[in-house]
Coordinates of C-alpha atoms in Angstrom, one line a residue:
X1 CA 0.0 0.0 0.0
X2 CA 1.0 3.3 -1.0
X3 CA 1.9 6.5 1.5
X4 CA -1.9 7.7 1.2
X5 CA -3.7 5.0 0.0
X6 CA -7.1 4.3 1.5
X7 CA -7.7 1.2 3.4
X8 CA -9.2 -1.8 2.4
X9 CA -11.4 -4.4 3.6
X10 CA -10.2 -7.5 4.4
X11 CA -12.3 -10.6 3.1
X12 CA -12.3 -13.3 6.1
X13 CA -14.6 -16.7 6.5
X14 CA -17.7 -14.2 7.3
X15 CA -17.3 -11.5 5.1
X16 CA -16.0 -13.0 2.0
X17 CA -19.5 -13.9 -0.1
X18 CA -20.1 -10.2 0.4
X19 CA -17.0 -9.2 -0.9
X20 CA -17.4 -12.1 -4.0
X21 CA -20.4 -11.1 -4.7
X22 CA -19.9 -7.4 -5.0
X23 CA -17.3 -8.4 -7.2
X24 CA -19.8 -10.1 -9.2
X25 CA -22.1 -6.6 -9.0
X26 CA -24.5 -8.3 -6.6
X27 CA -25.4 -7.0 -3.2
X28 CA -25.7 -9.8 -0.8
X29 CA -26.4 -9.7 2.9
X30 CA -27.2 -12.3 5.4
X31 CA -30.7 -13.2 6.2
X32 CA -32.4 -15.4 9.4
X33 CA -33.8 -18.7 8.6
X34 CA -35.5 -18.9 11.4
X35 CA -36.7 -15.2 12.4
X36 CA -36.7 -14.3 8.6
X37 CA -35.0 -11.1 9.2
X38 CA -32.2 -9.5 6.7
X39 CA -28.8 -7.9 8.5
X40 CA -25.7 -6.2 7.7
X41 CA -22.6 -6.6 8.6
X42 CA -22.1 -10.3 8.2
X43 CA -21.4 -11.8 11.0
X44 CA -22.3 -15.8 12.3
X45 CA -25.2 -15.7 14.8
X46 CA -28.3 -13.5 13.5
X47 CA -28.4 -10.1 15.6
X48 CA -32.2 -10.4 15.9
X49 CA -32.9 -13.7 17.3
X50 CA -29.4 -15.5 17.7
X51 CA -29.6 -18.0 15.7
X52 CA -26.9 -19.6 13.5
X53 CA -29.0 -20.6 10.7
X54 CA -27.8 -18.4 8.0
X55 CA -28.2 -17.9 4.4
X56 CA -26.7 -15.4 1.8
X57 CA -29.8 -13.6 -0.1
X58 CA -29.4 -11.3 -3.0
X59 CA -30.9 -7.6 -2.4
X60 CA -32.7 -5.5 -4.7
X61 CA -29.9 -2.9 -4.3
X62 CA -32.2 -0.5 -3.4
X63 CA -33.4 1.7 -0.4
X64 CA -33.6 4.8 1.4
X65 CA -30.8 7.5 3.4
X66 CA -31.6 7.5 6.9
X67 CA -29.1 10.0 7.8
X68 CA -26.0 11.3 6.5
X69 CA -22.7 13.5 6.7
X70 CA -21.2 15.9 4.0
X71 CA -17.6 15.1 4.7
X72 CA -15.8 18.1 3.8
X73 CA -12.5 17.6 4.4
X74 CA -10.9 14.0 3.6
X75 CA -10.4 12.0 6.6
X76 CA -6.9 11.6 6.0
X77 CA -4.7 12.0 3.0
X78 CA -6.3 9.7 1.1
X79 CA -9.2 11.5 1.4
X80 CA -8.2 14.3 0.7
X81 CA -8.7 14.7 -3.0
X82 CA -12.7 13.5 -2.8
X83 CA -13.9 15.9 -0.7
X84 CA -16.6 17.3 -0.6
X85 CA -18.3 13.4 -0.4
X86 CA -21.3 12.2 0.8
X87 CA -21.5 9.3 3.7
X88 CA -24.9 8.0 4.7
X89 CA -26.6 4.9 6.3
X90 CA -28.3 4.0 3.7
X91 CA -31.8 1.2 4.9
X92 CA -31.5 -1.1 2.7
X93 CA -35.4 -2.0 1.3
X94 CA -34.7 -6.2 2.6
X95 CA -34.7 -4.2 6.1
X96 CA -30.5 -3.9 7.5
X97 CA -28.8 -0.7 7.5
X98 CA -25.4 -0.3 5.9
X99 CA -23.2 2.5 5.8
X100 CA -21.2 3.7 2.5
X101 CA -20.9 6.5 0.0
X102 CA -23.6 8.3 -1.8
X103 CA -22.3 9.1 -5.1
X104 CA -23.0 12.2 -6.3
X105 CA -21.9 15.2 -8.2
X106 CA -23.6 17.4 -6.0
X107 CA -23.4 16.7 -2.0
X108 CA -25.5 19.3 -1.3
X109 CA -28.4 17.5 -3.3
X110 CA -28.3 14.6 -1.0
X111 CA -31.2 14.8 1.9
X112 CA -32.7 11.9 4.5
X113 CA -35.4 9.9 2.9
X114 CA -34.3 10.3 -0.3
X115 CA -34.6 6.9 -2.4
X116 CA -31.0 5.5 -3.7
X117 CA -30.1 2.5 -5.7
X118 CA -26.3 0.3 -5.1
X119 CA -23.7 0.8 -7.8
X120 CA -20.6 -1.0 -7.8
X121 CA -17.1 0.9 -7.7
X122 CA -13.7 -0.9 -8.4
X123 CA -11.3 0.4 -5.6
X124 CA -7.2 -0.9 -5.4
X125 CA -6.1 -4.4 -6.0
X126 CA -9.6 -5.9 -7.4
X127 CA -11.9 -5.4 -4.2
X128 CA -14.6 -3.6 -4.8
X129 CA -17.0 -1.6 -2.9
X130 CA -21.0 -1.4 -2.8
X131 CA -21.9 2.6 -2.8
X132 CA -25.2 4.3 -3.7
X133 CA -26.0 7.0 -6.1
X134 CA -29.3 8.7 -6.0
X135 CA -32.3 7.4 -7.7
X136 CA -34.0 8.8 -10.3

């Protein structure tokens, strides 16, 4: 890694369908078996009703911001060339929350409750990373 080159996420046993499946432009999050609820971040036990019965499920991609941050100045040097960017938690419509980038030529478009729809952006080394862009 470069002097200022952003961070990465690193694929483990949990996390790495998302990861292959974003590569593959699919967004994929975990749902429950046996409560039937969706959740993000991957993890092994279901964070509604603790259960290990897991199965990948492809979203729709689709969903609404339920808050956000104009980031104005990079966090970091890496950063530093984006700014002004968008960060919002975007709920997903399958039910989990997820946090990432609103893409965007104009941050100051961007509002809560707006409706946005997953695109898929190569980042360093072939990972790459689920962001949102505003629907039409």
């Amino acid at each position: 890694m470069t002097e200022h080159a952003k961070p990465l996420p690193v694929a483990d046993a949990d996390t790495a369908p998302f990861w292959d499946g974003a590569k593959a432009g699919k967004l994929v999050v975990k749902s429950c078996l046996d409560c039937g609820k969706a959740h993000f971040y991957p993890r092994a036990l279901c964070p509604h009703c603790h259960s290990d019965r897991l199965e990948w499920i492809e979203a729709k991609g689709t969903g609404e911001i339920h808050t956000f941050t104009i980031a104005r100045r990079g966090a970091g040097k890496a950063f530093e060339r984006e700014a002004p960017y968008a960060v919002a938690i975007v709920q997903l419509d399958e039910g989990p929350r997820m946090l990432s980038n609103v893409v965007t030529d104009d941050v100051e478009a961007v509002r809560i409750g707006q409706r946005v729809t997953v695109v898929f952006a190569e980042a360093d080394e072939g990972v790459v990373l689920p962001k949102f862009r505003l629907a039409d």
